[in-house]
PDB file of C-alpha atoms in Angstrom:
ATOM      1  CA  MET N 287      73.076  45.486  76.980  1.00 52.00           C
ATOM      2  CA  ALA N 288      71.665  45.978  73.485  1.00 51.00           C
ATOM      3  CA  LYS N 289      69.948  42.575  73.535  1.00 52.00           C
ATOM      4  CA  THR N 290      68.517  43.217  77.007  1.00 55.00           C
ATOM      5  CA  SER N 291      67.212  46.615  75.895  1.00 55.00           C
ATOM      6  CA  ALA N 292      65.680  45.088  72.772  1.00 51.00           C
ATOM      7  CA  ARG N 293      63.951  42.417  74.852  1.00 51.00           C
ATOM      8  CA  GLN N 294      62.586  45.078  77.217  1.00 50.00           C
ATOM      9  CA  ASP N 295      61.323  47.178  74.305  1.00 52.00           C
ATOM     10  CA  GLY N 296      59.753  44.098  72.738  1.00 56.00           C
ATOM     11  CA  GLY N 297      58.111  43.116  76.016  1.00 57.00           C
ATOM     12  CA  LEU N 298      56.713  46.611  76.482  1.00 60.00           C
ATOM     13  CA  LEU N 299      55.362  46.595  72.926  1.00 59.00           C
ATOM     14  CA  GLU N 300      53.634  43.241  73.508  1.00 59.00           C
ATOM     15  CA  THR N 301      52.093  44.542  76.721  1.00 54.00           C
ATOM     16  CA  VAL N 302      50.765  47.633  74.964  1.00 55.00           C
ATOM     17  CA  LYS N 303      49.361  45.498  72.121  1.00 51.00           C
ATOM     18  CA  THR N 304      47.675  43.158  74.603  1.00 54.00           C
ATOM     19  CA  VAL N 305      46.036  46.081  76.412  1.00 52.00           C
ATOM     20  CA  VAL N 306      44.878  47.643  73.120  1.00 51.00           C
ATOM     21  CA  TYR N 307      43.426  44.350  71.881  1.00 41.00           C
ATOM     22  CA  ALA N 308      41.668  43.797  75.207  1.00 46.00           C
ATOM     23  CA  LEU N 309      40.132  47.280  75.062  1.00 45.00           C
ATOM     24  CA  LEU N 310      39.005  46.740  71.469  1.00 49.00           C
ATOM     25  CA  ILE N 311      37.392  43.410  72.319  1.00 45.00           C
ATOM     26  CA  ALA N 312      35.681  44.918  75.368  1.00 43.00           C
ATOM     27  CA  GLY N 313      34.459  47.849  73.270  1.00 48.00           C
ATOM     28  CA  ILE N 314      33.055  45.571  70.573  1.00 50.00           C
ATOM     29  CA  PHE N 315      31.379  43.351  73.203  1.00 41.00           C
ATOM     30  CA  ARG N 316      29.834  46.394  74.905  1.00 50.00           C
ATOM     31  CA  THR N 317      28.676  47.905  71.624  1.00 49.00           C
ATOM     32  CA  LEU N 318      27.176  44.807  70.007  1.00 50.00           C
ATOM     33  CA  PHE N 319      26.049  42.513  72.794  1.00 60.00           C
ATOM     34  CA  PHE N 320      25.765  43.559  76.438  1.00 64.00           C
ATOM     35  CA  GLN N 321      26.209  46.849  78.282  1.00 80.00           C
ATOM     36  CA  PRO N 322      26.643  46.977  82.078  1.00 86.00           C
ATOM     37  CA  PHE N 323      24.160  49.098  84.017  1.00 88.00           C
ATOM     38  CA  TRP N 324      24.018  49.960  87.713  1.00 90.00           C
ATOM     39  CA  ILE N 325      20.655  50.950  89.240  1.00 93.00           C
ATOM     40  CA  PRO N 326      21.160  54.378  90.863  1.00 90.00           C
ATOM     41  CA  SER N 327      17.594  55.251  91.969  1.00 92.00           C
ATOM     42  CA  GLY N 328      14.433  53.706  93.378  1.00 93.00           C
ATOM     43  CA  SER N 329      12.150  54.474  90.436  1.00 95.00           C
ATOM     44  CA  MET N 330      11.795  50.783  89.494  1.00 96.00           C
ATOM     45  CA  LYS N 331      11.212  49.295  92.967  1.00 96.00           C
ATOM     46  CA  ASP N 332      10.475  46.577  93.774  1.00 94.00           C
ATOM     47  CA  THR N 333      11.374  45.090  90.375  1.00 96.00           C
ATOM     48  CA  LEU N 334      14.818  46.682  90.583  1.00 96.00           C
ATOM     49  CA  LEU N 335      16.510  47.939  93.733  1.00 95.00           C
ATOM     50  CA  ILE N 336      19.179  50.574  94.201  1.00 94.00           C
ATOM     51  CA  GLY N 337      22.495  48.734  93.869  1.00 92.00           C
ATOM     52  CA  ASP N 338      21.317  46.093  91.408  1.00 95.00           C
ATOM     53  CA  PHE N 339      23.877  45.441  88.664  1.00 93.00           C
ATOM     54  CA  LEU N 340      22.764  44.054  85.324  1.00 92.00           C
ATOM     55  CA  PHE N 341      23.762  43.647  81.695  1.00 90.00           C
ATOM     56  CA  VAL N 342      21.551  45.195  79.032  1.00 90.00           C
ATOM     57  CA  ASN N 343      20.803  42.983  76.029  1.00 89.00           C
ATOM     58  CA  LYS N 344      21.638  45.270  73.086  1.00 85.00           C
ATOM     59  CA  MET N 345      20.755  42.645  70.477  1.00 83.00           C
ATOM     60  CA  ALA N 346      17.065  42.722  71.463  1.00 86.00           C
ATOM     61  CA  TYR N 347      16.182  45.907  69.559  1.00 89.00           C
ATOM     62  CA  GLY N 348      19.074  46.233  67.140  1.00 83.00           C
ATOM     63  CA  TYR N 349      21.402  49.192  66.955  1.00 79.00           C
ATOM     64  CA  SER N 350      21.346  52.963  66.626  1.00 80.00           C
ATOM     65  CA  ARG N 351      23.997  55.630  67.102  1.00 80.00           C
ATOM     66  CA  TYR N 352      23.306  55.436  70.856  1.00 75.00           C
ATOM     67  CA  SER N 353      24.515  51.829  70.902  1.00 73.00           C
ATOM     68  CA  CYS N 354      28.121  53.059  70.868  1.00 71.00           C
ATOM     69  CA  PRO N 355      29.876  54.823  73.739  1.00 68.00           C
ATOM     70  CA  PHE N 356      29.500  58.608  73.398  1.00 63.00           C
ATOM     71  CA  SER N 357      26.899  58.000  70.613  1.00 67.00           C
ATOM     72  CA  PHE N 358      29.669  57.561  68.040  1.00 65.00           C
ATOM     73  CA  CYS N 359      27.982  54.897  65.888  1.00 71.00           C
ATOM     74  CA  PRO N 360      27.478  56.275  62.348  1.00 74.00           C
ATOM     75  CA  ILE N 361      23.932  54.862  62.119  1.00 75.00           C
ATOM     76  CA  SER N 362      20.768  56.623  61.021  1.00 71.00           C
ATOM     77  CA  GLY N 363      17.649  55.322  62.768  1.00 73.00           C
ATOM     78  CA  ARG N 364      17.790  51.654  63.877  1.00 78.00           C
ATOM     79  CA  ILE N 365      19.184  48.610  62.105  1.00 74.00           C
ATOM     80  CA  LEU N 366      18.924  44.838  62.671  1.00 72.00           C
ATOM     81  CA  GLY N 367      16.308  45.369  65.344  1.00 73.00           C
ATOM     82  CA  GLY N 368      13.212  43.640  66.616  1.00 80.00           C
ATOM     83  CA  GLU N 369      10.307  45.634  68.025  1.00 88.00           C
ATOM     84  CA  PRO N 370      10.164  46.117  71.790  1.00 94.00           C
ATOM     85  CA  GLU N 371       7.170  44.575  73.548  1.00 96.00           C
ATOM     86  CA  ARG N 372       4.852  46.177  76.038  1.00 97.00           C
ATOM     87  CA  GLY N 373       6.093  45.393  79.542  1.00 97.00           C
ATOM     88  CA  ASP N 374       9.782  45.166  78.621  1.00 97.00           C
ATOM     89  CA  VAL N 375      12.200  46.800  81.066  1.00 97.00           C
ATOM     90  CA  VAL N 376      14.276  49.022  78.803  1.00 96.00           C
ATOM     91  CA  VAL N 377      17.418  51.120  79.078  1.00 95.00           C
ATOM     92  CA  PHE N 378      17.281  54.191  76.851  1.00 94.00           C
ATOM     93  CA  ARG N 379      19.110  57.467  76.364  1.00 91.00           C
ATOM     94  CA  HIS N 380      17.327  60.526  77.757  1.00 91.00           C
ATOM     95  CA  PRO N 381      16.385  62.643  74.717  1.00 87.00           C
ATOM     96  CA  VAL N 382      17.587  65.886  76.368  1.00 86.00           C
ATOM     97  CA  ASN N 383      20.256  65.393  79.021  1.00 84.00           C
ATOM     98  CA  GLY N 384      21.979  62.363  77.471  1.00 84.00           C
ATOM     99  CA  THR N 385      21.940  60.140  80.577  1.00 89.00           C
ATOM    100  CA  ASP N 386      20.840  56.495  80.496  1.00 91.00           C
ATOM    101  CA  PHE N 387      17.439  55.742  82.062  1.00 94.00           C
ATOM    102  CA  ILE N 388      15.727  52.435  82.851  1.00 96.00           C
ATOM    103  CA  LYS N 389      11.924  52.181  82.873  1.00 97.00           C
ATOM    104  CA  ARG N 390       9.114  49.840  81.833  1.00 98.00           C
ATOM    105  CA  LEU N 391       7.610  50.158  78.356  1.00 98.00           C
ATOM    106  CA  ILE N 392       3.917  50.926  78.778  1.00 98.00           C
ATOM    107  CA  GLY N 393       2.710  52.694  75.635  1.00 97.00           C
ATOM    108  CA  LEU N 394       3.396  51.687  72.033  1.00 98.00           C
ATOM    109  CA  PRO N 395       3.074  53.976  68.993  1.00 97.00           C
ATOM    110  CA  GLY N 396      -0.567  55.010  68.548  1.00 97.00           C
ATOM    111  CA  ASP N 397      -1.622  54.071  72.109  1.00 98.00           C
ATOM    112  CA  THR N 398      -3.407  56.422  74.459  1.00 98.00           C
ATOM    113  CA  VAL N 399      -2.175  56.429  78.066  1.00 98.00           C
ATOM    114  CA  GLN N 400      -3.799  58.009  81.104  1.00 97.00           C
ATOM    115  CA  MET N 401      -3.602  57.746  84.890  1.00 96.00           C
ATOM    116  CA  LYS N 402      -6.766  58.114  86.987  1.00 95.00           C
ATOM    117  CA  ASN N 403      -6.439  58.009  90.782  1.00 93.00           C
ATOM    118  CA  GLY N 404      -3.233  56.003  90.476  1.00 93.00           C
ATOM    119  CA  VAL N 405      -4.696  53.455  88.042  1.00 95.00           C
ATOM    120  CA  LEU N 406      -3.373  53.021  84.490  1.00 97.00           C
ATOM    121  CA  PHE N 407      -5.717  53.244  81.499  1.00 98.00           C
ATOM    122  CA  LEU N 408      -4.512  52.068  78.077  1.00 98.00           C
ATOM    123  CA  ASN N 409      -6.549  52.923  74.998  1.00 98.00           C
ATOM    124  CA  GLY N 410      -9.454  53.845  77.251  1.00 96.00           C
ATOM    125  CA  THR N 411      -9.468  50.549  79.163  1.00 97.00           C
ATOM    126  CA  GLN N 412      -8.490  50.200  82.806  1.00 98.00           C
ATOM    127  CA  VAL N 413      -5.433  47.992  83.353  1.00 98.00           C
ATOM    128  CA  PRO N 414      -6.180  45.465  86.137  1.00 97.00           C
ATOM    129  CA  GLN N 415      -4.382  45.764  89.476  1.00 96.00           C
ATOM    130  CA  GLU N 416      -4.457  43.136  92.206  1.00 97.00           C
ATOM    131  CA  ALA N 417      -3.346  43.870  95.769  1.00 96.00           C
ATOM    132  CA  ALA N 418      -0.117  42.033  96.604  1.00 96.00           C
ATOM    133  CA  GLY N 419       0.697  43.006 100.178  1.00 96.00           C
ATOM    134  CA  THR N 420       3.189  45.596 101.337  1.00 96.00           C
ATOM    135  CA  PHE N 421       6.738  46.408 100.290  1.00 96.00           C
ATOM    136  CA  GLU N 422       8.966  47.144 103.301  1.00 96.00           C
ATOM    137  CA  GLU N 423      12.416  48.700 103.521  1.00 94.00           C
ATOM    138  CA  ILE N 424      14.481  50.509 106.136  1.00 93.00           C
ATOM    139  CA  TYR N 425      14.285  54.291 106.062  1.00 93.00           C
ATOM    140  CA  GLU N 426      17.966  55.055 105.521  1.00 91.00           C
ATOM    141  CA  LYS N 427      20.276  56.450 102.878  1.00 89.00           C
ATOM    142  CA  GLN N 428      20.543  54.040  99.957  1.00 89.00           C
ATOM    143  CA  GLY N 429      23.310  53.475  97.423  1.00 85.00           C
ATOM    144  CA  PRO N 430      26.237  55.730  96.483  1.00 83.00           C
ATOM    145  CA  MET N 431      23.921  58.744  96.045  1.00 83.00           C
ATOM    146  CA  GLY N 432      22.474  58.380  99.539  1.00 85.00           C
ATOM    147  CA  ASN N 433      18.834  58.649  98.448  1.00 86.00           C
ATOM    148  CA  LEU N 434      16.133  58.291 101.095  1.00 89.00           C
ATOM    149  CA  PRO N 435      13.048  56.240 100.174  1.00 92.00           C
ATOM    150  CA  ARG N 436       9.525  57.683 100.061  1.00 90.00           C
ATOM    151  CA  CYS N 437       7.102  56.036 102.468  1.00 93.00           C
ATOM    152  CA  GLU N 438       3.345  55.589 102.426  1.00 93.00           C
ATOM    153  CA  ASN N 439       3.438  55.450 106.226  1.00 92.00           C
ATOM    154  CA  GLY N 440       5.600  58.563 106.527  1.00 82.00           C
ATOM    155  CA  PRO N 441       6.973  60.450 108.254  1.00 88.00           C
ATOM    156  CA  VAL N 442       9.359  57.707 109.363  1.00 91.00           C
ATOM    157  CA  GLY N 443      12.441  58.254 111.470  1.00 92.00           C
ATOM    158  CA  GLU N 444      15.826  57.023 110.275  1.00 91.00           C
ATOM    159  CA  GLY N 445      16.104  53.292 110.909  1.00 92.00           C
ATOM    160  CA  GLY N 446      12.326  52.835 110.920  1.00 95.00           C
ATOM    161  CA  VAL N 447      10.312  50.611 108.589  1.00 96.00           C
ATOM    162  CA  CYS N 448       9.182  52.386 105.411  1.00 95.00           C
ATOM    163  CA  THR N 449       6.187  50.808 103.643  1.00 96.00           C
ATOM    164  CA  SER N 450       4.452  51.113 100.266  1.00 95.00           C
ATOM    165  CA  SER N 451       1.367  49.338  98.956  1.00 96.00           C
ATOM    166  CA  ARG N 452       2.220  46.726  96.339  1.00 97.00           C
ATOM    167  CA  TYR N 453       0.022  45.611  93.441  1.00 97.00           C
ATOM    168  CA  VAL N 454       0.365  43.223  90.520  1.00 98.00           C
ATOM    169  CA  GLU N 455      -0.503  44.995  87.283  1.00 98.00           C
ATOM    170  CA  THR N 456      -1.481  42.940  84.220  1.00 98.00           C
ATOM    171  CA  LEU N 457      -0.846  44.624  80.880  1.00 98.00           C
ATOM    172  CA  PRO N 458      -3.031  43.866  77.826  1.00 96.00           C
ATOM    173  CA  ASN N 459      -0.481  41.379  76.423  1.00 96.00           C
ATOM    174  CA  GLY N 460      -0.533  39.360  79.643  1.00 96.00           C
ATOM    175  CA  VAL N 461       2.703  40.674  81.177  1.00 96.00           C
ATOM    176  CA  LYS N 462       2.372  40.815  84.966  1.00 97.00           C
ATOM    177  CA  HIS N 463       4.651  42.959  87.111  1.00 97.00           C
ATOM    178  CA  ASN N 464       4.724  44.564  90.539  1.00 97.00           C
ATOM    179  CA  ILE N 465       4.069  48.251  91.068  1.00 97.00           C
ATOM    180  CA  LEU N 466       4.327  50.331  94.248  1.00 96.00           C
ATOM    181  CA  ASN N 467       1.918  53.051  95.353  1.00 94.00           C
ATOM    182  CA  ILE N 468       2.369  55.747  97.983  1.00 92.00           C
ATOM    183  CA  ASP N 469      -0.701  57.943  97.363  1.00 87.00           C
ATOM    184  CA  ASN N 470      -3.192  58.777  94.615  1.00 83.00           C
ATOM    185  CA  ASN N 471      -3.118  62.559  94.817  1.00 80.00           C
ATOM    186  CA  GLY N 472      -0.010  63.557  92.852  1.00 79.00           C
ATOM    187  CA  PHE N 473       0.117  64.981  89.345  1.00 80.00           C
ATOM    188  CA  ALA N 474       1.383  61.668  88.004  1.00 88.00           C
ATOM    189  CA  ASP N 475      -1.643  59.846  89.485  1.00 92.00           C
ATOM    190  CA  ASN N 476      -4.160  61.931  87.526  1.00 93.00           C
ATOM    191  CA  THR N 477      -3.042  62.967  84.054  1.00 93.00           C
ATOM    192  CA  ASP N 478      -4.372  64.124  80.744  1.00 93.00           C
ATOM    193  CA  ILE N 479      -4.624  61.585  77.937  1.00 96.00           C
ATOM    194  CA  PHE N 480      -1.257  61.028  76.238  1.00 96.00           C
ATOM    195  CA  THR N 481      -1.289  59.846  72.616  1.00 98.00           C
ATOM    196  CA  VAL N 482       2.000  58.141  71.706  1.00 98.00           C
ATOM    197  CA  PRO N 483       3.295  59.463  68.339  1.00 97.00           C
ATOM    198  CA  PRO N 484       4.515  57.127  65.566  1.00 97.00           C
ATOM    199  CA  GLY N 485       8.085  55.926  66.158  1.00 94.00           C
ATOM    200  CA  HIS N 486       7.957  56.771  69.887  1.00 96.00           C
ATOM    201  CA  TYR N 487       7.347  54.958  73.170  1.00 97.00           C
ATOM    202  CA  PHE N 488       5.845  55.782  76.561  1.00 97.00           C
ATOM    203  CA  PHE N 489       7.734  54.638  79.685  1.00 97.00           C
ATOM    204  CA  MET N 490       6.841  54.501  83.366  1.00 97.00           C
ATOM    205  CA  GLY N 491       8.653  53.457  86.525  1.00 96.00           C
ATOM    206  CA  ASP N 492       7.204  50.616  88.614  1.00 97.00           C
ATOM    207  CA  ASN N 493       7.538  52.835  91.710  1.00 96.00           C
ATOM    208  CA  ARG N 494       4.724  54.956  90.392  1.00 95.00           C
ATOM    209  CA  ASP N 495       4.945  57.856  92.835  1.00 93.00           C
ATOM    210  CA  ASN N 496       8.725  58.122  92.696  1.00 91.00           C
ATOM    211  CA  SER N 497       9.620  58.131  88.999  1.00 93.00           C
ATOM    212  CA  GLN N 498      10.427  60.873  86.504  1.00 92.00           C
ATOM    213  CA  ASP N 499       9.128  59.221  83.344  1.00 94.00           C
ATOM    214  CA  SER N 500       6.960  59.829  80.274  1.00 95.00           C
ATOM    215  CA  ARG N 501       4.165  61.269  82.404  1.00 94.00           C
ATOM    216  CA  PHE N 502       6.422  64.282  82.856  1.00 91.00           C
ATOM    217  CA  GLY N 503       7.541  66.437  79.957  1.00 86.00           C
ATOM    218  CA  GLN N 504      11.219  66.919  79.230  1.00 82.00           C
ATOM    219  CA  ALA N 505      11.004  70.542  80.317  1.00 70.00           C
ATOM    220  CA  VAL N 506      10.301  69.494  83.918  1.00 73.00           C
ATOM    221  CA  GLY N 507      12.848  66.684  84.181  1.00 75.00           C
ATOM    222  CA  GLY N 508      10.809  63.839  82.715  1.00 84.00           C
ATOM    223  CA  VAL N 509      11.502  61.953  79.511  1.00 92.00           C
ATOM    224  CA  GLY N 510       8.292  62.593  77.545  1.00 94.00           C
ATOM    225  CA  PHE N 511       7.825  60.387  74.506  1.00 96.00           C
ATOM    226  CA  VAL N 512      11.048  58.505  73.701  1.00 96.00           C
ATOM    227  CA  PRO N 513      12.032  58.110  70.001  1.00 94.00           C
ATOM    228  CA  ALA N 514      12.835  54.554  68.895  1.00 92.00           C
ATOM    229  CA  GLU N 515      16.445  55.399  68.055  1.00 91.00           C
ATOM    230  CA  PHE N 516      17.109  56.277  71.715  1.00 92.00           C
ATOM    231  CA  LEU N 517      16.486  52.705  72.897  1.00 93.00           C
ATOM    232  CA  ILE N 518      19.677  50.945  74.023  1.00 91.00           C
ATOM    233  CA  GLY N 519      18.528  47.486  75.073  1.00 92.00           C
ATOM    234  CA  ARG N 520      16.395  45.227  77.234  1.00 94.00           C
ATOM    235  CA  ALA N 521      17.175  44.381  80.848  1.00 94.00           C
ATOM    236  CA  ASP N 522      16.638  40.643  81.372  1.00 92.00           C
ATOM    237  CA  ARG N 523      18.423  39.622  84.570  1.00 92.00           C
ATOM    238  CA  VAL N 524      20.061  41.077  87.681  1.00 95.00           C
ATOM    239  CA  ILE N 525      23.626  39.746  87.874  1.00 93.00           C
ATOM    240  CA  PHE N 526      24.712  41.139  91.233  1.00 92.00           C
ATOM    241  CA  SER N 527      23.215  43.335  93.958  1.00 94.00           C
ATOM    242  CA  SER N 528      24.602  45.361  96.849  1.00 90.00           C
ATOM    243  CA  ALA N 529      22.572  47.392  99.334  1.00 86.00           C
ATOM    244  CA  GLY N 530      25.563  49.426 100.546  1.00 82.00           C
ATOM    245  CA  ARG N 531      27.332  52.590  99.443  1.00 80.00           C
ATOM    246  CA  SER N 532      29.936  50.459  97.616  1.00 77.00           C
ATOM    247  CA  MET N 533      29.931  47.018  96.001  1.00 76.00           C
ATOM    248  CA  LEU N 534      33.078  46.320  98.056  1.00 79.00           C
ATOM    249  CA  TYR N 535      30.980  46.229 101.249  1.00 81.00           C
ATOM    250  CA  PHE N 536      30.406  42.472 101.024  1.00 82.00           C
ATOM    251  CA  TRP N 537      28.236  42.440 104.161  1.00 86.00           C
ATOM    252  CA  THR N 538      25.621  44.461 102.220  1.00 88.00           C
ATOM    253  CA  TRP N 539      25.378  42.063  99.279  1.00 88.00           C
ATOM    254  CA  ARG N 540      21.935  40.603  98.458  1.00 91.00           C
ATOM    255  CA  PRO N 541      22.620  36.963  97.493  1.00 93.00           C
ATOM    256  CA  ASP N 542      18.906  36.318  96.862  1.00 93.00           C
ATOM    257  CA  ARG N 543      19.050  38.743  93.895  1.00 94.00           C
ATOM    258  CA  PHE N 544      22.102  37.275  92.158  1.00 94.00           C
ATOM    259  CA  PHE N 545      21.075  36.154  88.622  1.00 92.00           C
ATOM    260  CA  LYS N 546      17.445  37.064  89.349  1.00 94.00           C
ATOM    261  CA  ALA N 547      15.212  37.268  86.268  1.00 93.00           C
ATOM    262  CA  ILE N 548      13.586  40.664  85.649  1.00 94.00           C
ATOM    263  CA  GLU N 549       9.831  40.371  85.248  1.00 89.00           C
TER     264      GLU N 549
END
């Protein structure tokens, strides 16, 4: 009996050690290399859809205290990092509420940013937009949060086709990406001139009329200017995508988005 008990105790100890080692390895991998991220909202349509699953490249910009779970990294500022580029799709920590956001980097330190009638102006120059057809989706609850899309052709009944105008925007460094437009009359379509402070960045969602981003101050739910240390990493590729309320609903998977590059 003593030998059997000893073997059981030894087996339990080995199991515990294996689990601990696995958790440590996973934690190190998540902290230093890639962090999983699930798209919960439609603010980046049609670049990213609700239910897209991706890994964030944390090596792209180096590391700050926000690179660790619960912001535990004992790091001041950023270390071992390259500079983000205009047009990157970036995951960052909200400076006020602590949640992770994903948006496109539009304004670099020292830039001026303004929206006029739904058109982006950078440093006083209009950013070109080229019409690229219409984005269509079904007007229904989307993802685990059950969000309903906004439609340019609204009101639309449930199950109807919801449309938005799509354009290709070309940033000054040559990065081209899709944006969606619903109307040109909202606050975010006509703004004051924003001047990006040193060490900060200006972010916008590609779904321009459905994104709480740097056009909105932190006091009203936006993100304002984002300090460099709050950047977590760059989103490069969608790994998996599900249009349903759960990733287990295999009939809602989007195979055409598996391993899709993010542009």
